[in-house]
C-alpha positions as YAML, in Angstrom:
chain: A
units: angstrom
residues:
- id: 1
  name: UNK
  ca: [47.63, 6.51, 25.44]
- id: 2
  name: UNK
  ca: [51.21, 5.84, 24.56]
- id: 3
  name: UNK
  ca: [50.16, 3.47, 21.79]
- id: 4
  name: UNK
  ca: [50.67, 5.83, 18.81]
- id: 5
  name: UNK
  ca: [54.10, 6.96, 20.08]
- id: 6
  name: UNK
  ca: [55.69, 3.80, 21.12]
- id: 7
  name: UNK
  ca: [53.52, 1.10, 19.36]
- id: 8
  name: UNK
  ca: [52.35, -0.45, 22.56]
- id: 9
  name: UNK
  ca: [50.39, 0.40, 25.77]
- id: 10
  name: UNK
  ca: [49.34, -0.98, 29.02]
- id: 11
  name: UNK
  ca: [48.67, -2.29, 31.44]
- id: 12
  name: UNK
  ca: [44.80, -2.01, 31.24]
- id: 13
  name: UNK
  ca: [42.60, -3.41, 33.83]
- id: 14
  name: UNK
  ca: [40.19, -5.55, 32.02]
- id: 15
  name: UNK
  ca: [38.75, -8.32, 34.28]
- id: 16
  name: UNK
  ca: [39.14, -9.11, 37.92]
- id: 17
  name: UNK
  ca: [41.60, -11.82, 39.25]
- id: 18
  name: UNK
  ca: [38.64, -14.12, 39.99]
- id: 19
  name: UNK
  ca: [37.26, -13.79, 36.33]
- id: 20
  name: UNK
  ca: [40.79, -14.37, 35.15]
- id: 21
  name: UNK
  ca: [41.16, -17.62, 37.28]
- id: 22
  name: UNK
  ca: [37.67, -18.77, 36.00]
- id: 23
  name: UNK
  ca: [38.78, -18.15, 32.35]
- id: 24
  name: UNK
  ca: [42.18, -19.96, 32.98]
- id: 25
  name: UNK
  ca: [40.33, -23.11, 34.32]
- id: 26
  name: UNK
  ca: [37.93, -23.03, 31.33]
- id: 27
  name: UNK
  ca: [41.12, -22.94, 29.04]
- id: 28
  name: UNK
  ca: [42.80, -25.65, 30.95]
- id: 29
  name: UNK
  ca: [39.93, -27.88, 30.85]
- id: 30
  name: UNK
  ca: [39.57, -27.42, 27.12]
- id: 31
  name: UNK
  ca: [43.26, -27.83, 26.30]
- id: 32
  name: UNK
  ca: [43.55, -31.12, 28.43]
- id: 33
  name: UNK
  ca: [41.33, -32.86, 25.69]
- id: 34
  name: UNK
  ca: [43.28, -34.64, 23.23]
- id: 35
  name: UNK
  ca: [43.37, -32.87, 19.89]
- id: 36
  name: UNK
  ca: [42.12, -29.62, 21.37]
- id: 37
  name: UNK
  ca: [43.11, -26.39, 19.29]
- id: 38
  name: UNK
  ca: [44.49, -23.53, 21.37]
- id: 39
  name: UNK
  ca: [43.28, -21.15, 18.58]
- id: 40
  name: UNK
  ca: [40.11, -19.34, 18.22]
- id: 41
  name: UNK
  ca: [38.71, -20.47, 21.63]
- id: 42
  name: UNK
  ca: [36.50, -17.48, 21.66]
- id: 43
  name: UNK
  ca: [34.20, -19.37, 19.36]
- id: 44
  name: UNK
  ca: [33.75, -22.43, 22.02]
- id: 45
  name: UNK
  ca: [34.50, -21.04, 25.54]
- id: 46
  name: UNK
  ca: [31.96, -18.45, 26.91]
- id: 47
  name: UNK
  ca: [34.38, -16.83, 29.15]
- id: 48
  name: UNK
  ca: [37.03, -16.35, 26.40]
- id: 49
  name: UNK
  ca: [34.25, -14.98, 24.24]
- id: 50
  name: UNK
  ca: [33.23, -12.43, 27.07]
- id: 51
  name: UNK
  ca: [36.77, -11.22, 27.35]
- id: 52
  name: UNK
  ca: [37.08, -10.82, 23.57]
- id: 53
  name: UNK
  ca: [33.87, -8.54, 23.58]
- id: 54
  name: UNK
  ca: [34.64, -6.90, 26.99]
- id: 55
  name: UNK
  ca: [33.64, -3.12, 26.79]
- id: 56
  name: UNK
  ca: [36.89, -2.04, 28.45]
- id: 57
  name: UNK
  ca: [38.96, -3.94, 26.17]
- id: 58
  name: UNK
  ca: [37.05, -3.01, 23.13]
- id: 59
  name: UNK
  ca: [37.27, 0.78, 24.04]
- id: 60
  name: UNK
  ca: [41.04, 0.50, 24.34]
- id: 61
  name: UNK
  ca: [41.29, -1.16, 20.94]
- id: 62
  name: UNK
  ca: [38.94, 1.48, 19.28]
- id: 63
  name: UNK
  ca: [41.23, 4.11, 20.78]
- id: 64
  name: UNK
  ca: [44.37, 2.47, 19.58]
- id: 65
  name: UNK
  ca: [43.10, 1.83, 16.02]
- id: 66
  name: UNK
  ca: [41.00, 5.02, 15.59]
- id: 67
  name: UNK
  ca: [38.01, 3.24, 14.58]
- id: 68
  name: UNK
  ca: [34.66, 2.33, 15.94]
- id: 69
  name: UNK
  ca: [34.31, -0.61, 13.49]
- id: 70
  name: UNK
  ca: [36.27, -3.66, 15.07]
- id: 71
  name: UNK
  ca: [36.65, -7.13, 13.99]
- id: 72
  name: UNK
  ca: [38.53, -10.02, 15.75]
- id: 73
  name: UNK
  ca: [40.72, -11.80, 13.17]
- id: 74
  name: UNK
  ca: [41.92, -14.42, 15.49]
- id: 75
  name: UNK
  ca: [42.69, -15.49, 19.04]
- id: 76
  name: UNK
  ca: [45.19, -17.91, 20.69]
- id: 77
  name: UNK
  ca: [46.44, -19.22, 23.97]
- id: 78
  name: UNK
  ca: [50.05, -18.50, 24.84]
- id: 79
  name: UNK
  ca: [51.21, -20.97, 27.39]
- id: 80
  name: UNK
  ca: [54.74, -21.51, 28.71]
- id: 81
  name: UNK
  ca: [55.36, -24.52, 30.89]
- id: 82
  name: UNK
  ca: [56.84, -23.99, 34.52]
- id: 83
  name: UNK
  ca: [60.61, -23.80, 34.67]
- id: 84
  name: UNK
  ca: [60.72, -23.70, 30.90]
- id: 85
  name: UNK
  ca: [63.56, -22.47, 28.68]
- id: 86
  name: UNK
  ca: [60.99, -21.63, 25.93]
- id: 87
  name: UNK
  ca: [60.98, -18.14, 24.58]
- id: 88
  name: UNK
  ca: [59.35, -16.04, 21.85]
- id: 89
  name: UNK
  ca: [62.18, -14.32, 19.75]
- id: 90
  name: UNK
  ca: [61.82, -10.75, 18.58]
- id: 91
  name: UNK
  ca: [59.24, -10.55, 15.93]
- id: 92
  name: UNK
  ca: [56.51, -8.57, 14.37]
- id: 93
  name: UNK
  ca: [52.85, -10.15, 14.18]
- id: 94
  name: UNK
  ca: [52.48, -8.66, 10.82]
- id: 95
  name: UNK
  ca: [55.16, -10.78, 9.04]
- id: 96
  name: UNK
  ca: [53.08, -13.81, 8.01]
- id: 97
  name: UNK
  ca: [49.60, -12.85, 8.84]
- id: 98
  name: UNK
  ca: [48.97, -11.42, 5.36]
- id: 99
  name: UNK
  ca: [46.60, -8.62, 6.75]
- id: 100
  name: UNK
  ca: [46.70, -5.23, 5.05]
- id: 101
  name: UNK
  ca: [47.17, -2.44, 6.04]
- id: 102
  name: UNK
  ca: [48.85, -4.05, 9.13]
- id: 103
  name: UNK
  ca: [48.89, -0.59, 10.83]
- id: 104
  name: UNK
  ca: [45.11, -1.22, 11.36]
- id: 105
  name: UNK
  ca: [45.72, -4.50, 13.43]
- id: 106
  name: UNK
  ca: [46.37, -4.79, 17.03]
- id: 107
  name: UNK
  ca: [47.26, -7.53, 19.41]
- id: 108
  name: UNK
  ca: [45.50, -7.40, 22.94]
- id: 109
  name: UNK
  ca: [47.45, -9.69, 25.35]
- id: 110
  name: UNK
  ca: [45.36, -10.65, 28.31]
- id: 111
  name: UNK
  ca: [47.12, -12.34, 31.31]
- id: 112
  name: UNK
  ca: [45.24, -15.36, 32.65]
- id: 113
  name: UNK
  ca: [47.74, -16.66, 35.10]
- id: 114
  name: UNK
  ca: [49.06, -14.56, 37.95]
- id: 115
  name: UNK
  ca: [51.43, -12.93, 37.89]
- id: 116
  name: UNK
  ca: [52.97, -12.50, 34.48]
- id: 117
  name: UNK
  ca: [56.06, -10.64, 35.27]
- id: 118
  name: UNK
  ca: [59.73, -10.80, 34.23]
- id: 119
  name: UNK
  ca: [60.35, -13.95, 36.12]
- id: 120
  name: UNK
  ca: [57.42, -15.64, 34.18]
- id: 121
  name: UNK
  ca: [58.49, -14.31, 30.74]
- id: 122
  name: UNK
  ca: [56.34, -11.17, 30.26]
- id: 123
  name: UNK
  ca: [56.33, -9.34, 26.97]
- id: 124
  name: UNK
  ca: [59.09, -7.06, 26.00]
- id: 125
  name: UNK
  ca: [58.31, -4.16, 23.40]
- id: 126
  name: UNK
  ca: [60.77, -2.08, 21.45]
- id: 127
  name: UNK
  ca: [59.51, 1.60, 21.55]
- id: 128
  name: UNK
  ca: [59.01, 3.16, 18.21]
- id: 129
  name: UNK
  ca: [59.77, 0.02, 16.21]
- id: 130
  name: UNK
  ca: [56.20, 0.04, 14.63]
- id: 131
  name: UNK
  ca: [57.24, 3.18, 12.68]
- id: 132
  name: UNK
  ca: [60.01, 1.14, 10.71]
- id: 133
  name: UNK
  ca: [57.43, -0.85, 8.67]
- id: 134
  name: UNK
  ca: [57.91, -4.54, 7.85]
- id: 135
  name: UNK
  ca: [61.34, -5.71, 8.91]
- id: 136
  name: UNK
  ca: [63.16, -8.78, 7.44]
- id: 137
  name: UNK
  ca: [62.65, -12.04, 9.49]
- id: 138
  name: UNK
  ca: [64.78, -15.13, 9.41]
- id: 139
  name: UNK
  ca: [63.59, -18.57, 9.70]
- id: 140
  name: UNK
  ca: [65.73, -20.78, 12.04]
- id: 141
  name: UNK
  ca: [66.80, -23.68, 9.73]
- id: 142
  name: UNK
  ca: [68.34, -25.46, 12.91]
- id: 143
  name: UNK
  ca: [64.83, -26.11, 14.08]
- id: 144
  name: UNK
  ca: [65.32, -24.47, 17.48]
- id: 145
  name: UNK
  ca: [62.40, -25.88, 19.54]
- id: 146
  name: UNK
  ca: [62.95, -23.22, 22.23]
- id: 147
  name: UNK
  ca: [61.53, -20.49, 20.04]
- id: 148
  name: UNK
  ca: [57.93, -20.89, 20.35]
- id: 149
  name: UNK
  ca: [57.07, -18.96, 17.11]
- id: 150
  name: UNK
  ca: [55.27, -21.18, 14.57]
- id: 151
  name: UNK
  ca: [57.98, -20.93, 11.85]
- id: 152
  name: UNK
  ca: [60.85, -20.32, 14.18]
- id: 153
  name: UNK
  ca: [61.14, -16.86, 12.81]
- id: 154
  name: UNK
  ca: [63.27, -14.06, 14.41]
- id: 155
  name: UNK
  ca: [64.68, -10.57, 13.56]
- id: 156
  name: UNK
  ca: [68.42, -10.61, 13.04]
- id: 157
  name: UNK
  ca: [70.64, -9.16, 15.82]
- id: 158
  name: UNK
  ca: [72.24, -6.80, 13.23]
- id: 159
  name: UNK
  ca: [68.70, -5.12, 12.97]
- id: 160
  name: UNK
  ca: [67.87, -5.63, 16.76]
- id: 161
  name: UNK
  ca: [71.05, -3.59, 17.82]
- id: 162
  name: UNK
  ca: [69.57, -0.50, 15.95]
- id: 163
  name: UNK
  ca: [66.37, -0.44, 18.04]
- id: 164
  name: UNK
  ca: [65.78, 1.38, 21.10]
- id: 165
  name: UNK
  ca: [66.03, -0.85, 24.32]
- id: 166
  name: UNK
  ca: [63.04, -2.97, 25.09]
- id: 167
  name: UNK
  ca: [60.54, -2.27, 27.81]
- id: 168
  name: UNK
  ca: [58.86, -4.91, 29.93]
- id: 169
  name: UNK
  ca: [55.36, -4.60, 31.07]
- id: 170
  name: UNK
  ca: [54.54, -6.97, 33.97]
- id: 171
  name: UNK
  ca: [50.86, -7.95, 34.30]
- id: 172
  name: UNK
  ca: [48.57, -9.23, 37.02]
- id: 173
  name: UNK
  ca: [45.82, -11.69, 35.94]
- id: 174
  name: UNK
  ca: [43.02, -9.85, 34.09]
- id: 175
  name: UNK
  ca: [45.30, -7.10, 32.91]
- id: 176
  name: UNK
  ca: [46.15, -6.51, 29.28]
- id: 177
  name: UNK
  ca: [48.66, -4.85, 26.97]
- id: 178
  name: UNK
  ca: [48.06, -3.68, 23.35]
- id: 179
  name: UNK
  ca: [50.66, -3.74, 20.76]
- id: 180
  name: UNK
  ca: [50.68, -2.90, 16.98]
- id: 181
  name: UNK
  ca: [51.15, -5.67, 14.43]
- id: 182
  name: UNK
  ca: [54.11, -3.65, 13.29]
- id: 183
  name: UNK
  ca: [55.63, -3.55, 16.81]
- id: 184
  name: UNK
  ca: [58.72, -5.58, 17.60]
- id: 185
  name: UNK
  ca: [58.14, -7.49, 20.60]
- id: 186
  name: UNK
  ca: [59.46, -10.63, 22.42]
- id: 187
  name: UNK
  ca: [59.31, -12.61, 25.67]
- id: 188
  name: UNK
  ca: [61.73, -14.56, 27.69]
- id: 189
  name: UNK
  ca: [61.56, -17.90, 29.50]
- id: 190
  name: UNK
  ca: [59.36, -18.86, 32.39]
- id: 191
  name: UNK
  ca: [61.49, -19.42, 35.41]
- id: 192
  name: UNK
  ca: [58.65, -19.72, 37.83]
- id: 193
  name: UNK
  ca: [57.03, -22.93, 39.24]
- id: 194
  name: UNK
  ca: [53.74, -22.38, 37.60]
- id: 195
  name: UNK
  ca: [52.62, -22.23, 33.92]
- id: 196
  name: UNK
  ca: [52.42, -18.78, 32.32]
- id: 197
  name: UNK
  ca: [49.33, -18.37, 30.35]
- id: 198
  name: UNK
  ca: [48.01, -15.48, 28.34]
- id: 199
  name: UNK
  ca: [45.30, -14.83, 25.73]
- id: 200
  name: UNK
  ca: [46.27, -13.08, 22.63]
- id: 201
  name: UNK
  ca: [43.37, -11.36, 20.77]
- id: 202
  name: UNK
  ca: [44.09, -10.14, 17.20]
- id: 203
  name: UNK
  ca: [41.74, -7.22, 16.26]
- id: 204
  name: UNK
  ca: [41.55, -5.32, 13.12]
- id: 205
  name: UNK
  ca: [39.46, -2.47, 11.49]
- id: 206
  name: UNK
  ca: [36.89, -3.16, 8.89]
- id: 207
  name: UNK
  ca: [39.19, -1.80, 6.30]
- id: 208
  name: UNK
  ca: [41.75, -4.69, 6.59]
- id: 209
  name: UNK
  ca: [42.09, -7.22, 3.86]
- id: 210
  name: UNK
  ca: [43.67, -10.65, 3.73]
- id: 211
  name: UNK
  ca: [46.33, -10.35, 0.93]
- id: 212
  name: UNK
  ca: [46.98, -14.13, 0.73]
- id: 213
  name: UNK
  ca: [44.62, -15.81, -1.90]
- id: 214
  name: UNK
  ca: [44.94, -19.52, -0.73]
- id: 215
  name: UNK
  ca: [41.76, -19.46, 1.30]
- id: 216
  name: UNK
  ca: [39.13, -17.05, 2.27]
- id: 217
  name: UNK
  ca: [39.35, -16.46, 6.04]
- id: 218
  name: UNK
  ca: [36.87, -15.95, 8.76]
- id: 219
  name: UNK
  ca: [36.54, -13.28, 11.47]
- id: 220
  name: UNK
  ca: [34.28, -12.40, 14.36]
- id: 221
  name: UNK
  ca: [32.47, -9.09, 14.24]
- id: 222
  name: UNK
  ca: [32.95, -7.07, 17.52]
- id: 223
  name: UNK
  ca: [31.40, -3.70, 17.06]
- id: 224
  name: UNK
  ca: [30.57, -0.99, 14.63]
- id: 225
  name: UNK
  ca: [28.44, -0.16, 11.57]
- id: 226
  name: UNK
  ca: [28.25, -3.88, 10.41]
- id: 227
  name: UNK
  ca: [26.17, -4.89, 13.26]
- id: 228
  name: UNK
  ca: [23.03, -6.12, 11.54]
- id: 229
  name: UNK
  ca: [24.78, -7.43, 8.45]
- id: 230
  name: UNK
  ca: [27.23, -9.41, 10.49]
- id: 231
  name: UNK
  ca: [24.84, -10.97, 12.72]
- id: 232
  name: UNK
  ca: [22.55, -12.00, 9.57]
- id: 233
  name: UNK
  ca: [25.59, -13.56, 7.99]
- id: 234
  name: UNK
  ca: [26.83, -15.48, 11.00]
- id: 235
  name: UNK
  ca: [24.97, -18.36, 9.62]
- id: 236
  name: UNK
  ca: [25.58, -21.99, 10.35]
- id: 237
  name: UNK
  ca: [29.04, -22.86, 9.14]
- id: 238
  name: UNK
  ca: [27.99, -26.31, 8.05]
- id: 239
  name: UNK
  ca: [25.47, -24.81, 5.64]
- id: 240
  name: UNK
  ca: [27.96, -22.53, 4.19]
- id: 241
  name: UNK
  ca: [30.26, -25.34, 3.48]
- id: 242
  name: UNK
  ca: [27.76, -27.32, 1.50]
- id: 243
  name: UNK
  ca: [27.20, -24.27, -0.92]
- id: 244
  name: UNK
  ca: [29.31, -23.58, -3.90]
- id: 245
  name: UNK
  ca: [32.05, -21.02, -3.33]
- id: 246
  name: UNK
  ca: [30.35, -18.57, -5.76]
- id: 247
  name: UNK
  ca: [26.81, -19.03, -4.17]
- id: 248
  name: UNK
  ca: [28.45, -18.47, -0.64]
- id: 249
  name: UNK
  ca: [29.22, -14.74, -1.73]
- id: 250
  name: UNK
  ca: [25.69, -13.65, -0.72]
- id: 251
  name: UNK
  ca: [26.34, -14.85, 2.96]
- id: 252
  name: UNK
  ca: [29.66, -12.90, 3.27]
- id: 253
  name: UNK
  ca: [30.95, -9.52, 4.00]
- id: 254
  name: UNK
  ca: [33.47, -8.01, 1.46]
- id: 255
  name: UNK
  ca: [36.67, -9.53, 2.91]
- id: 256
  name: UNK
  ca: [35.91, -12.27, 5.54]
- id: 257
  name: UNK
  ca: [33.27, -14.78, 6.17]
- id: 258
  name: UNK
  ca: [31.47, -14.18, 9.43]
- id: 259
  name: UNK
  ca: [32.11, -16.41, 12.48]
- id: 260
  name: UNK
  ca: [29.13, -17.14, 14.82]
- id: 261
  name: UNK
  ca: [29.20, -15.99, 18.33]
- id: 262
  name: UNK
  ca: [28.11, -17.97, 21.24]
- id: 263
  name: UNK
  ca: [24.79, -16.64, 22.85]
- id: 264
  name: UNK
  ca: [24.64, -15.57, 26.32]
- id: 265
  name: UNK
  ca: [23.12, -18.99, 27.41]
- id: 266
  name: UNK
  ca: [24.55, -21.50, 24.81]
- id: 267
  name: UNK
  ca: [22.89, -24.76, 24.15]
- id: 268
  name: UNK
  ca: [24.67, -28.03, 23.09]
- id: 269
  name: UNK
  ca: [23.73, -27.08, 19.48]
- id: 270
  name: UNK
  ca: [25.44, -23.59, 19.88]
- id: 271
  name: UNK
  ca: [28.66, -25.33, 21.16]
- id: 272
  name: UNK
  ca: [28.47, -27.69, 18.29]
- id: 273
  name: UNK
  ca: [28.06, -24.80, 15.83]
- id: 274
  name: UNK
  ca: [31.02, -23.06, 17.50]
- id: 275
  name: UNK
  ca: [33.45, -26.02, 17.23]
- id: 276
  name: UNK
  ca: [32.56, -26.55, 13.51]
- id: 277
  name: UNK
  ca: [33.34, -22.85, 12.82]
- id: 278
  name: UNK
  ca: [36.52, -23.03, 14.88]
- id: 279
  name: UNK
  ca: [37.62, -26.15, 12.77]
- id: 280
  name: UNK
  ca: [36.66, -24.52, 9.45]
- id: 281
  name: UNK
  ca: [38.37, -21.11, 10.43]
- id: 282
  name: UNK
  ca: [41.60, -22.62, 11.48]
- id: 283
  name: UNK
  ca: [41.81, -24.82, 8.39]
- id: 284
  name: UNK
  ca: [41.52, -21.75, 6.15]
- id: 285
  name: UNK
  ca: [43.92, -19.57, 8.23]
- id: 286
  name: UNK
  ca: [46.43, -22.33, 8.52]
- id: 287
  name: UNK
  ca: [46.43, -22.78, 4.73]
- id: 288
  name: UNK
  ca: [47.10, -19.03, 4.24]
- id: 289
  name: UNK
  ca: [49.78, -18.94, 6.97]
- id: 290
  name: UNK
  ca: [51.86, -22.02, 6.01]
- id: 291
  name: UNK
  ca: [51.39, -22.28, 2.36]
- id: 292
  name: UNK
  ca: [53.16, -19.09, 1.55]
- id: 293
  name: UNK
  ca: [55.83, -18.93, 4.36]
- id: 294
  name: UNK
  ca: [58.46, -20.40, 2.11]
- id: 295
  name: UNK
  ca: [58.19, -17.77, -0.47]
- id: 296
  name: UNK
  ca: [58.31, -14.97, 2.19]
- id: 297
  name: UNK
  ca: [61.20, -16.77, 3.98]
- id: 298
  name: UNK
  ca: [63.02, -16.90, 0.64]
- id: 299
  name: UNK
  ca: [62.72, -13.15, 0.34]
- id: 300
  name: UNK
  ca: [64.22, -12.54, 3.77]
- id: 301
  name: UNK
  ca: [66.73, -15.27, 3.64]
- id: 302
  name: UNK
  ca: [69.61, -12.92, 2.83]
- id: 303
  name: UNK
  ca: [69.41, -11.44, 6.23]
- id: 304
  name: UNK
  ca: [70.42, -14.54, 8.06]
- id: 305
  name: UNK
  ca: [74.08, -14.10, 7.85]
...
């Protein structure tokens, strides 16, 4: 695998074209509802859950991270509308995530629409950039709506020109790439007549901690030594919310609260529990992500010249 050398790898064949089509339809139906959240859909959509736990994908993640103990920190849908000028500026996933060590975190990007090539705005990776550690990021004070990153962040051109030329990896639906949280990557606009849709899955080893202290976050157990404990502690999230924080500790692993997984044949009660977990998890994650970005942005602000 080129992951350790370059900071990214792929494409990997994960699911079939038909399975990707079914997952895309599931996502589109979910996001068509007013107020729907594009984050952590693995908690509420069976096909997205199955992709997140797919043996082929998990094996590639284990190989990349060098660990058999894997957790899923978060997931999100990346969608660019047809004939869109929107783009993702060069950035590192580690910048505002707060996860440490970030070298033990990896993003799997799974194409759901077909194809996801250069015309559709596929991902571009900068080889070896993951070896440079955390790079300064600027925050666009002009509120450029075309940059789809949550804070409008980007790496300044003076730094980008020192990196090796980027490599694009076109994908067919059902294929995936892996990239390190420290790998610089970007993607261009979608010039095709169809939406470009991908599923980003953020995996980590059991050694990763959330360094931001605004809120205790939640994660999904994927595989490894924490099997029995994780399943025992993936209790009903509503029950956990009703307990004082100190008492909740007996229901938690060391660093994250455990998210409940949809069973093979989910009932309405299972879906309800998943939606409550999704809501709670994103409230916590958003608090950490957005509450501290001003402090980080101030640290990097000098690089905006």
